[in-house]
XYZ file of C-alpha atoms in Angstrom:
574
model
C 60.546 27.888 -17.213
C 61.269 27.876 -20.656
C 59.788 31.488 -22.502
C 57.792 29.238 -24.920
C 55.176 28.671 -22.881
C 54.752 32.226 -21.968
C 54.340 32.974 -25.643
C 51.874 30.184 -26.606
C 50.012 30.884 -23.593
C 49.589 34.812 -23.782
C 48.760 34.429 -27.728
C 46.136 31.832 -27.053
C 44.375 34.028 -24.584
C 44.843 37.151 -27.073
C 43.112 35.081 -29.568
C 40.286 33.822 -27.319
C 39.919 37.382 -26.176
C 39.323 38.775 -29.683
C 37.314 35.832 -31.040
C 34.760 34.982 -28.521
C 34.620 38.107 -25.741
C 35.208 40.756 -28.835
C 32.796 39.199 -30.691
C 30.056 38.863 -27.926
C 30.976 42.922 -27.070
C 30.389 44.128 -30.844
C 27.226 41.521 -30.926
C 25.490 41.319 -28.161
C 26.680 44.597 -25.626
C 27.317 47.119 -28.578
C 25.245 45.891 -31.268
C 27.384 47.176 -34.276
C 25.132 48.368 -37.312
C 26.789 48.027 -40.570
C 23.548 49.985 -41.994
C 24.942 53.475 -39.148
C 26.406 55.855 -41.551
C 29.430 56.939 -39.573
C 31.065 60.343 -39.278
C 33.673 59.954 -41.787
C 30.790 59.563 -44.520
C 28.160 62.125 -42.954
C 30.723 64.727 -42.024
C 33.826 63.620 -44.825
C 36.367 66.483 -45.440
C 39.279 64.869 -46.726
C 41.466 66.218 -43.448
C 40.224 64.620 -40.716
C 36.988 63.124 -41.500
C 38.342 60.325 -44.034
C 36.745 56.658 -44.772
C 39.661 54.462 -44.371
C 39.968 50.896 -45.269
C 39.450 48.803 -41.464
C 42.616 47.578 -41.754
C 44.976 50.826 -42.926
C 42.855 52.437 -39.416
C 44.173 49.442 -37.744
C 47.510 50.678 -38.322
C 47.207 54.349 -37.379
C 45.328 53.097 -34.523
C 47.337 50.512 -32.965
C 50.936 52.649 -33.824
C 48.886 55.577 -32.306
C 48.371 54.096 -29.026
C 51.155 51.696 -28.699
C 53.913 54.216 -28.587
C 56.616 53.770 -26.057
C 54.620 53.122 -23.208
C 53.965 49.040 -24.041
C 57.266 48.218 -23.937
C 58.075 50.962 -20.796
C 55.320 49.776 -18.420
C 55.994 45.523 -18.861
C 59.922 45.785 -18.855
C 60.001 47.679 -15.575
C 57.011 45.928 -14.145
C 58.862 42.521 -13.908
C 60.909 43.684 -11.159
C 57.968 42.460 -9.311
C 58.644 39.181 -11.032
C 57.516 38.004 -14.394
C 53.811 36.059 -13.674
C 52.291 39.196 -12.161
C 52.883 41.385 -15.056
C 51.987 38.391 -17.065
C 48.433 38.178 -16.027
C 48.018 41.261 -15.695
C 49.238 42.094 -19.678
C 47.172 39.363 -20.709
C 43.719 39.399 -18.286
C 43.672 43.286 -18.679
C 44.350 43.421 -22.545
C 41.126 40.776 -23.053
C 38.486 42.414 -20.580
C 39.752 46.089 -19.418
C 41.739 47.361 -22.489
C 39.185 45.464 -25.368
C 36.572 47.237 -24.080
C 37.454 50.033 -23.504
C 39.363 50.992 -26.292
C 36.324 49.139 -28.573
C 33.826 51.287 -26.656
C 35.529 54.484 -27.268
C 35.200 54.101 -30.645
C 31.948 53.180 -30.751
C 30.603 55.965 -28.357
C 32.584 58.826 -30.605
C 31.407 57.260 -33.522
C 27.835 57.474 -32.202
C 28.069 60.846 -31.569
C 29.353 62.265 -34.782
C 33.241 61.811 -33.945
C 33.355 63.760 -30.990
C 35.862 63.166 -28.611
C 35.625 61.875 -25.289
C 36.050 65.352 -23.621
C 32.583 66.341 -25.861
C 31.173 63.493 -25.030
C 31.622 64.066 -20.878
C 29.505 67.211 -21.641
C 26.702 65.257 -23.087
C 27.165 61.896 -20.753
C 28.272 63.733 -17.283
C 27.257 67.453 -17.832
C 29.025 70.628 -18.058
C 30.964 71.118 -14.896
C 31.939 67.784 -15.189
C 33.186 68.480 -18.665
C 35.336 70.761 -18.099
C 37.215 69.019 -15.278
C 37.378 66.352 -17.988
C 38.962 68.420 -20.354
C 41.731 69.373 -17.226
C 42.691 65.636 -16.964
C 42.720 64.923 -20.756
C 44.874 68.089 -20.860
C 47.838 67.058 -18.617
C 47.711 63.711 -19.670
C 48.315 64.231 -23.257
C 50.903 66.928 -22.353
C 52.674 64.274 -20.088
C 52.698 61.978 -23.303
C 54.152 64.639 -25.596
C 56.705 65.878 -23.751
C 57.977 62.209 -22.331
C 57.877 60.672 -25.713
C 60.296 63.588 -27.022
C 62.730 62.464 -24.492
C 62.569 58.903 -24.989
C 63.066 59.065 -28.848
C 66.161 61.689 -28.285
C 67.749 59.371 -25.951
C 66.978 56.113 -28.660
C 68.484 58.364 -31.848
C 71.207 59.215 -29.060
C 71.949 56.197 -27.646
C 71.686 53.485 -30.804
C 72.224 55.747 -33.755
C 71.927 53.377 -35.932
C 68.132 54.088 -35.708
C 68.188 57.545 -36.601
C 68.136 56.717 -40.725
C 65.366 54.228 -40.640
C 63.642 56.838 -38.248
C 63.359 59.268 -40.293
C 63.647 57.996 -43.654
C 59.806 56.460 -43.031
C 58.953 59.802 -43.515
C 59.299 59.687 -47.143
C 58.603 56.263 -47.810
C 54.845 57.181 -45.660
C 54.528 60.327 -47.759
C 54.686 58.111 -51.059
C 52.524 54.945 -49.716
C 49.838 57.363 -49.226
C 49.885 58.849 -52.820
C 50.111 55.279 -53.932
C 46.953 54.268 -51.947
C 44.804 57.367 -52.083
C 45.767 59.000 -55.559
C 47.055 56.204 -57.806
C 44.456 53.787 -56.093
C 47.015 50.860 -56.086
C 46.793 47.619 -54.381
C 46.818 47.866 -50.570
C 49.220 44.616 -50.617
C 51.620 45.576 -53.677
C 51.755 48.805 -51.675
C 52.114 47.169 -47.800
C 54.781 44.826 -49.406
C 56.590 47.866 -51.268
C 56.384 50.029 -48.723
C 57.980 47.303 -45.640
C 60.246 46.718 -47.660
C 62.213 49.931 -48.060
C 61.379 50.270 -44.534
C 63.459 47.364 -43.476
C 66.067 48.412 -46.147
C 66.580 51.766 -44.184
C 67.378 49.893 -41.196
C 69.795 47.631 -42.921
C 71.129 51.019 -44.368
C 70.996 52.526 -40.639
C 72.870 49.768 -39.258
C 75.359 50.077 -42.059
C 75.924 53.862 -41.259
C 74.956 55.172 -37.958
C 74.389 58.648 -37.486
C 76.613 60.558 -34.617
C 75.911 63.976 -34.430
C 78.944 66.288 -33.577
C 78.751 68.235 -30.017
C 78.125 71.162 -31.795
C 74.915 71.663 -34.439
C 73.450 74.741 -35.711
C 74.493 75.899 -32.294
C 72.638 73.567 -30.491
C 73.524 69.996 -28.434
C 72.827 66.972 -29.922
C 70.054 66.577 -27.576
C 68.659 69.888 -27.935
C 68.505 69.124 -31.671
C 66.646 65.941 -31.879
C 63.702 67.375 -29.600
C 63.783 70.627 -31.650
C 63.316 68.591 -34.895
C 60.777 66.309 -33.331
C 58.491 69.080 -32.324
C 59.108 70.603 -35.650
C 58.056 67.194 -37.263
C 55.135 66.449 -35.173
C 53.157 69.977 -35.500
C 53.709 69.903 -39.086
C 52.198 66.212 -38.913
C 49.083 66.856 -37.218
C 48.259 69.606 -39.475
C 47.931 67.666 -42.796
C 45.233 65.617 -43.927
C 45.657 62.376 -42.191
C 45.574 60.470 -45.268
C 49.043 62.408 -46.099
C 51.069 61.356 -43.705
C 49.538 60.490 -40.188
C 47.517 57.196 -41.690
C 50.375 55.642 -44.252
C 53.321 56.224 -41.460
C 51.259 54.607 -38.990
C 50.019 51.722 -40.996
C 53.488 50.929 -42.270
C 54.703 51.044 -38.829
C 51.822 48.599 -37.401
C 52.804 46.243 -40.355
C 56.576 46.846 -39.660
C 55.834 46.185 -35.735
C 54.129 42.818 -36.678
C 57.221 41.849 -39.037
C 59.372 43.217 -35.555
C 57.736 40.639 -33.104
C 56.903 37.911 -36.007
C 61.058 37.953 -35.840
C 61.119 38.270 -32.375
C 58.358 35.250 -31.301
C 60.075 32.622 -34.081
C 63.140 33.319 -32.318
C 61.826 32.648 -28.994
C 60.240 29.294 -30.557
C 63.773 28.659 -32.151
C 65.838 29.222 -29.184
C 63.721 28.262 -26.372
C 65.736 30.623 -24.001
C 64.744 30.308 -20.269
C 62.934 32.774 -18.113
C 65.587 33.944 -15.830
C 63.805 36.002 -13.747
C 61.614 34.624 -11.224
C 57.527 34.167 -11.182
C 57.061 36.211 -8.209
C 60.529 38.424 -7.134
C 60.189 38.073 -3.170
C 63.586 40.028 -2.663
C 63.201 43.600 -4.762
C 65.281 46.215 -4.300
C 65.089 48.365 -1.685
C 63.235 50.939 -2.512
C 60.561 49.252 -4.643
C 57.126 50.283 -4.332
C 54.577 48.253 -3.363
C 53.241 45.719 -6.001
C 49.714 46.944 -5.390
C 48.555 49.230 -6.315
C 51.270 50.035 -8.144
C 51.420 47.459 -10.938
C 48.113 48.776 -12.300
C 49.340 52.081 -13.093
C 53.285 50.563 -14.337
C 51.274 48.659 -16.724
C 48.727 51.283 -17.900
C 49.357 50.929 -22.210
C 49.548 47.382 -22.733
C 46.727 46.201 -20.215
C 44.164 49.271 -20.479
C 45.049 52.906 -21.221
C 42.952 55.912 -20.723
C 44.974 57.988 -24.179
C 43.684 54.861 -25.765
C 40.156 56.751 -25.579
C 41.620 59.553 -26.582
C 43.021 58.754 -30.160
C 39.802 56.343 -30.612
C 37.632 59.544 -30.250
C 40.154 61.783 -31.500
C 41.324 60.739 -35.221
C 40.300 56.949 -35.212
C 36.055 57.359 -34.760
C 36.155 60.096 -37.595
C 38.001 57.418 -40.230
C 35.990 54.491 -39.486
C 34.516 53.331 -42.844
C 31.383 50.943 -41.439
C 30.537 50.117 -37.975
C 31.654 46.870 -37.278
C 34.887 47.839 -38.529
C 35.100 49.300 -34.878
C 35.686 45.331 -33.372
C 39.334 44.823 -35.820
C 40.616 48.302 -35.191
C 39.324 48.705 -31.570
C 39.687 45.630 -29.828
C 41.813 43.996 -32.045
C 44.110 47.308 -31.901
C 44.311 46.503 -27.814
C 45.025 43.122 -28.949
C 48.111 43.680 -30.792
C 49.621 46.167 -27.931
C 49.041 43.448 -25.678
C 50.743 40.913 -27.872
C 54.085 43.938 -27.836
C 53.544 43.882 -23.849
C 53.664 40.094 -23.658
C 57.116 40.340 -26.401
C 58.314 42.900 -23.891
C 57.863 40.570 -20.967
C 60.263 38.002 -22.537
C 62.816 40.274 -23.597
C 63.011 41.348 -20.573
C 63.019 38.228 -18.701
C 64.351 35.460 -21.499
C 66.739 37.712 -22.705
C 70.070 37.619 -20.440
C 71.777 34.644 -19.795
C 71.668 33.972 -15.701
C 69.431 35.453 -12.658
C 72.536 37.195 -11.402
C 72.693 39.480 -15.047
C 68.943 40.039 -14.725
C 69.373 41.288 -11.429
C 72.137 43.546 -12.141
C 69.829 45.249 -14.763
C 67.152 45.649 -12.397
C 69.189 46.744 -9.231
C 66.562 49.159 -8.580
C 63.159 50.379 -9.863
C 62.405 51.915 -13.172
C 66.086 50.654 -14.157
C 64.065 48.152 -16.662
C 62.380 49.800 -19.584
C 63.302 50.237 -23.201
C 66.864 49.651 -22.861
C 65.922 45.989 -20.762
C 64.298 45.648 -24.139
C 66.123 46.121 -26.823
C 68.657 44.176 -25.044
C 67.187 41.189 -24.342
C 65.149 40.973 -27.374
C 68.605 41.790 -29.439
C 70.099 38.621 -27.210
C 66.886 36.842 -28.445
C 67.015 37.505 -31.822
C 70.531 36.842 -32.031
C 70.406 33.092 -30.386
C 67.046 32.445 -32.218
C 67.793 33.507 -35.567
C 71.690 34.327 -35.921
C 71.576 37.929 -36.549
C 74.059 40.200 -35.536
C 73.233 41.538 -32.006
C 73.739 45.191 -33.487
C 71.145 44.734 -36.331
C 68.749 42.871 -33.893
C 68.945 45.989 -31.691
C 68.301 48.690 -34.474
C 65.287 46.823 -35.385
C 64.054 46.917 -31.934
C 65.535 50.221 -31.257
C 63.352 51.328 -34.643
C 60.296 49.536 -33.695
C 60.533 51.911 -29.965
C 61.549 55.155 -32.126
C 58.406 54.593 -34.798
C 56.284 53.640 -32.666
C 56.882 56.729 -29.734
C 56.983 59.250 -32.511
C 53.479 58.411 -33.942
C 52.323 58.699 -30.657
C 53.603 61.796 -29.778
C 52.634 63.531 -33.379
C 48.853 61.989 -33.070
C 49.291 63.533 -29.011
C 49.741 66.827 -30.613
C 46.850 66.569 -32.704
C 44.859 65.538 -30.134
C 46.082 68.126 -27.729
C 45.164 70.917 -30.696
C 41.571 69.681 -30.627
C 41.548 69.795 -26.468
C 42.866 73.288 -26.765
C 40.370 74.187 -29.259
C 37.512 72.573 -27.045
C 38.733 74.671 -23.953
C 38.612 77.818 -26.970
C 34.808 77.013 -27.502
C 33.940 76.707 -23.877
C 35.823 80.468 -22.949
C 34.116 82.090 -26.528
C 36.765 82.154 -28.441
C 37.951 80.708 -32.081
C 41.098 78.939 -32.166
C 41.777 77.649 -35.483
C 44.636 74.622 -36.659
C 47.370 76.726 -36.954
C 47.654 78.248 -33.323
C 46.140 75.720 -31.485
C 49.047 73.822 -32.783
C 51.205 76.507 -32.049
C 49.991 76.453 -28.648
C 50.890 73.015 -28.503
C 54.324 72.905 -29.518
C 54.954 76.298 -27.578
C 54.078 74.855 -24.082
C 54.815 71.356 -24.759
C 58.665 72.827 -25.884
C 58.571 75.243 -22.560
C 57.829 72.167 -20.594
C 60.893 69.710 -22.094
C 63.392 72.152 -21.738
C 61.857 73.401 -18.561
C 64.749 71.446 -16.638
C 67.635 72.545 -18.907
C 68.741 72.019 -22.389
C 69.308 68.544 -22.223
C 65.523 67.977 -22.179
C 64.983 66.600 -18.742
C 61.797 68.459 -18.340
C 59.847 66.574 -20.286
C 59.827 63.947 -18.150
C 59.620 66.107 -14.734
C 55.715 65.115 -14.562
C 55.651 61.460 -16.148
C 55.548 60.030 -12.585
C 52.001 61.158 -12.810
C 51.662 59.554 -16.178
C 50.547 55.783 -14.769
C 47.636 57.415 -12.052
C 46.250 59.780 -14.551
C 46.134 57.720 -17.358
C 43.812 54.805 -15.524
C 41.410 57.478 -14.083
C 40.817 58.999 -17.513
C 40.193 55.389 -18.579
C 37.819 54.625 -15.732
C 35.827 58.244 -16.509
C 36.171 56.941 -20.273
C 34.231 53.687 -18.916
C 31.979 55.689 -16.830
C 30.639 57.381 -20.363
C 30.696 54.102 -22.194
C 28.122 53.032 -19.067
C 25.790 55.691 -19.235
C 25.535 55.455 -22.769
C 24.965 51.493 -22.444
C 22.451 51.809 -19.942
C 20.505 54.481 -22.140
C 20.226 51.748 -25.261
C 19.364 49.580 -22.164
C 21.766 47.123 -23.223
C 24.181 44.987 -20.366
C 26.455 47.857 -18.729
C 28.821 45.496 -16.298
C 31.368 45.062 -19.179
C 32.036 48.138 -18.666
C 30.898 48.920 -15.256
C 33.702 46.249 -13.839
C 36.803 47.215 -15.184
C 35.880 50.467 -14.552
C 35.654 49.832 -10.327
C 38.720 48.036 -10.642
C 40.687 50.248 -12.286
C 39.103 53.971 -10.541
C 39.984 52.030 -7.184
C 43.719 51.056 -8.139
C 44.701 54.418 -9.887
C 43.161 56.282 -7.198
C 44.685 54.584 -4.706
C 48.392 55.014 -6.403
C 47.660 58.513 -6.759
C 47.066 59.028 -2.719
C 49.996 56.929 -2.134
C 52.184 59.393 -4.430
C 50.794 62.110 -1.986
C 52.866 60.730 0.597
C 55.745 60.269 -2.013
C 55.437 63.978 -3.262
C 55.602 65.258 0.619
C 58.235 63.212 1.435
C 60.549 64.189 -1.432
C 59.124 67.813 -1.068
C 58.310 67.908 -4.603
C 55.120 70.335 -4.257
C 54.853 70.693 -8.206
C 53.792 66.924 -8.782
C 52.306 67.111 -4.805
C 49.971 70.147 -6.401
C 49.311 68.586 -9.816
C 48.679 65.111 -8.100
C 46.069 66.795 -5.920
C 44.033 68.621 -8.715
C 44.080 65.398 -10.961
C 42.936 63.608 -7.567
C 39.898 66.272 -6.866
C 38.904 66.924 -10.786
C 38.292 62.926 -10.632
C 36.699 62.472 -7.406
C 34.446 65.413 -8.813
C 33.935 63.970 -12.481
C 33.170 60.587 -11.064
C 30.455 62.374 -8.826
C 28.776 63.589 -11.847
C 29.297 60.303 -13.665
C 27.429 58.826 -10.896
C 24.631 60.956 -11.252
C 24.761 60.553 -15.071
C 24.094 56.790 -14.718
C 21.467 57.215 -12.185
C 19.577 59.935 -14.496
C 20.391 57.239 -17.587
C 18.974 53.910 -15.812
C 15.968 56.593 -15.332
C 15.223 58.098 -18.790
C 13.182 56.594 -20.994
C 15.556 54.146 -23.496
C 17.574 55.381 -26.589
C 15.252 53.557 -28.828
C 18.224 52.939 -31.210
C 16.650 49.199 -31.972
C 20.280 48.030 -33.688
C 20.643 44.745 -35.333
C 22.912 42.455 -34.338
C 26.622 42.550 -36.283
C 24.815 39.214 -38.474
C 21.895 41.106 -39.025
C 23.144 44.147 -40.032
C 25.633 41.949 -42.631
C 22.698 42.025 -45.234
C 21.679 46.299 -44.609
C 25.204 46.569 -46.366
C 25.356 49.870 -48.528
C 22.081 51.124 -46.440
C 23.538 54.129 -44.415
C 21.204 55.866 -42.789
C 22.206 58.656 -40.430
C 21.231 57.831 -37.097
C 21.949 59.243 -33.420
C 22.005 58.542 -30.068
């Protein structure tokens, strides 16, 4: 079958997705107010409560979330054969991931920017908060230390990325002076600012950079996670206007440019899908396609960290509420449009069935390396450019894109820390919450030896524990739905399918833990496996308690309605 079809197909049901089932959502089930005055106007600080232009937010947001994982979770998925991870990409991006990630936003923004480990207090109760907060907690630390790894082995393994990686640093630094202190034009400054971006990566092509064996004392490897942990605790203590929103806007524009090139070169070079629809003959030693898929896939079809960043920095930065729809759903929109590129590369992009296969001799032998070299091939045949520079620019987009991601999971992680601080008594301010962060995150990575290995000793519980933190993130969404007495199975449906699929994969990785005898992931699968069953216990008896009470009383215009209450923001609350 020839990849076009693939492409037209998933971007038709992206678009359908976000105009008619993300419009009914912020209409009809949410009820955006344009008149709600939001927490970055009621509780503005100029750190981390900031009104931000929707579509700079988009940016942060969609770079926040899309990381590594997008590309990860499709390119090893298609092992199972390309037309499961297909419809799954595309049917869980439009129904699971839209709402969800749009209803995170809106519930934090309804409750003053808190995030969804707050919000479990309020929704689910205390006891169920705090086992929250023990979920939210690994799975963020999972995310950290895994993303280190993956960008040391990209600025190890295609150095050619290593000066546009780092050189957005400055050019983010000065797009956010240019936008927030000399007020110039978003476009002059979006145009200006991709611009040197993609002139770093010509530059990086031009002269990659190999470190020595030897520096400052350290391995190569050793170095690039040291620096990244340096970077990313220094990022998530300025004002997000500084650095975290310009680096991640730029990037979400520079990610659009990425798969702009890499769609018109599928539509130029019509290359075949290779692999086949559904792969009968895996190698041995492939898990099951269900329930696994569901948790290979988590970022690109619904993620529970999504929740996290949308009620972590996103909800306190959103300007007016119907701004929510563009950077929410339209935010799981665009990392479902980098899952579907991912697909292709990874099936389009080698020349016969017998190349594809000798990629994918076994499982997780796919990923970002399937990737970057099909989509190089791609981009090459399509378009003529060199296969090197074609694989820098993808090899950027990965490196960009996992690094925001890991410095907006340390920010994140500061404010879990500090949450866990207010529930024992005690005060833990910016500064040593993100030490906290860095110092066990660090212990963790290099737990396995200086290479950095650690950091990905408990990713295998990455895929179950991310879809039951979205399916308790659903559960709140729920509750709070059926307080406004407003429809609830939006929510309610993705959330059974997806608690019954993680939890499933997370019993069968019991049996995979014993087996191996790996009683560190058998112990930590176990405690994620009774802090859910426990949490969703409570959620259960949250909804009951919510279908109950007497309604919310909110009385919210519709999104059309609320068009002519502009500049009217009163404060309002649940």
């Amino acid at each position: 079958m020839n990849a076009i079809v693939l492409l037209v197909v998933g971007l038709a049901i992206f678009a359908g997705g976000y105009f008619v089932y993300g419009r009914y959502l912020s209409r009809r089930v949410l009820q955006l107010d344009r008149g709600f005055a939001t927490p970055a106007h009621t509780q503005s600080d100029g750190v981390d409560f900031v009104p931000t232009n929707k579509f700079v937010l988009w940016g942060h947001h969609f770079t926040s979330v899309a990381g590594a994982a997008p590309i990860v979770g499709p390119a090893v998925a298609v092992i199972w054969g390309w037309l499961p991870a297909f419809l799954w990409v595309t049917i869980g991006t439009v129904f699971f991931a839209g709402m969800h990630d749009l209803g995170s936003l809106w519930a934090s923004a309804r409750n003053d920017g808190k995030s969804m480990g707050s919000l479990s207090e309020r929704y689910i109760g205390r006891r169920g908060a705090n086992l929250f907060l023990v979920v939210i907690f690994l799975l963020l630390l999972m995310v950290i230390a895994a993303f280190a790894v993956v960008i040391k082995n990209l600025l190890i393994s295609t150095p050619s990325a290593v000066i546009p990686a780092w050189g957005a640093i400055p050019v983010a630094l000065l797009v956010g002076v240019a936008i927030y202190r000399m007020k110039w034009n978003l476009i002059a400054v979006t145009i200006g600012g991709v611009a040197a971006l993609y002139s770093l990566i010509l530059l990086g092509d031009r002269f990659p950079v190999v470190l020595p064996e030897q520096i400052l004392g350290m391995s190569p490897a050793t170095f690039w996670i040291i620096a990244l942990f340096l970077y990313a605790g220094i990022a998530s203590l300025l004002p997000v206007w500084v650095l975290l929103q310009p680096r991640d806007y730029i990037n979400g524009v520079q990610l659009f440019v990425g798969l702009g090139i890499l769609f018109t070169s599928v539509l130029l070079g019509a290359p075949q899908v290779v692999a086949p629809a559904w792969n009968s003959a895996v190698p041995e030693g492939t898990p099951s396609l269900v329930p696994l898929l569901f948790v290979t896939i988590a970022c690109g079809a619904i993620s529970g960290f999504h929740g996290m960043v949308s009620s972590g920095t996103s909800s306190k930065q959103l300007d007016s509420e119907p701004d929510a729809r563009f950077v929410g759903y339209f935010g799981a929109v665009g990392e479902g449009m980098l899952a579907l590129g991912a697909i292709i590369a990874a099936t389009a992009g080698f020349r016969t069935l017998a190349e594809w296969e000798e990629v994918y001799s076994a499982f997780n032998e796919g990923g970002v390396a399937a990737f970057v070299q099909g989509g190089g091939t791609l981009v090459n045949a399509g378009l003529g450019l060199p296969v090197s520079l074609s694989s820098t620019v993808l090899a950027t987009m990965a490196v960009l894109f996992a690094a925001t991601t890991m410095d907006t999971g340390v920010r994140l992680l500061r404010f879990v820390i500090q949450e866990v601080g207010e529930v024992a008594g005690v005060k833990v301010n910016n500064i040593l919450g993100t030490v906290l962060v860095v110092v066990i995150a660090v212990a963790l990575v290099f737990s396995q030896g200086a290479d950095g290995s650690g950091g990905l000793t408990i990713w295998p519980l990455f895929g179950t524990t991310n879809q039951l933190l979205a399916s308790l993130t659903l559960s709140i969404i729920a509750i709070m739905l059926i307080r406004k007495r407003s429809n609830p199975w939006p929510a309610l449906i993705p959330l059974g399918i997806v608690f019954v699929m993680a939890f499933y994969a997370a019993i069968v990785q019991v049996g995979t833990f014993v087996t191996d005898q790996n009683w560190l992931l058998l112990a930590l699968d176990l405690v994620i496996i009774v802090a859910t069953v426990l949490v969703g216990i409570e959620a259960v008896q949250g909804m009951r308690r919510a279908k109950n009470a007497p309604p919310d009383g909110e009385g919210h215009p519709g999104e059309d309605a609320s068009v002519e209450e502009a500049g009217s923001r009163p404060t309002q609350t649940p």
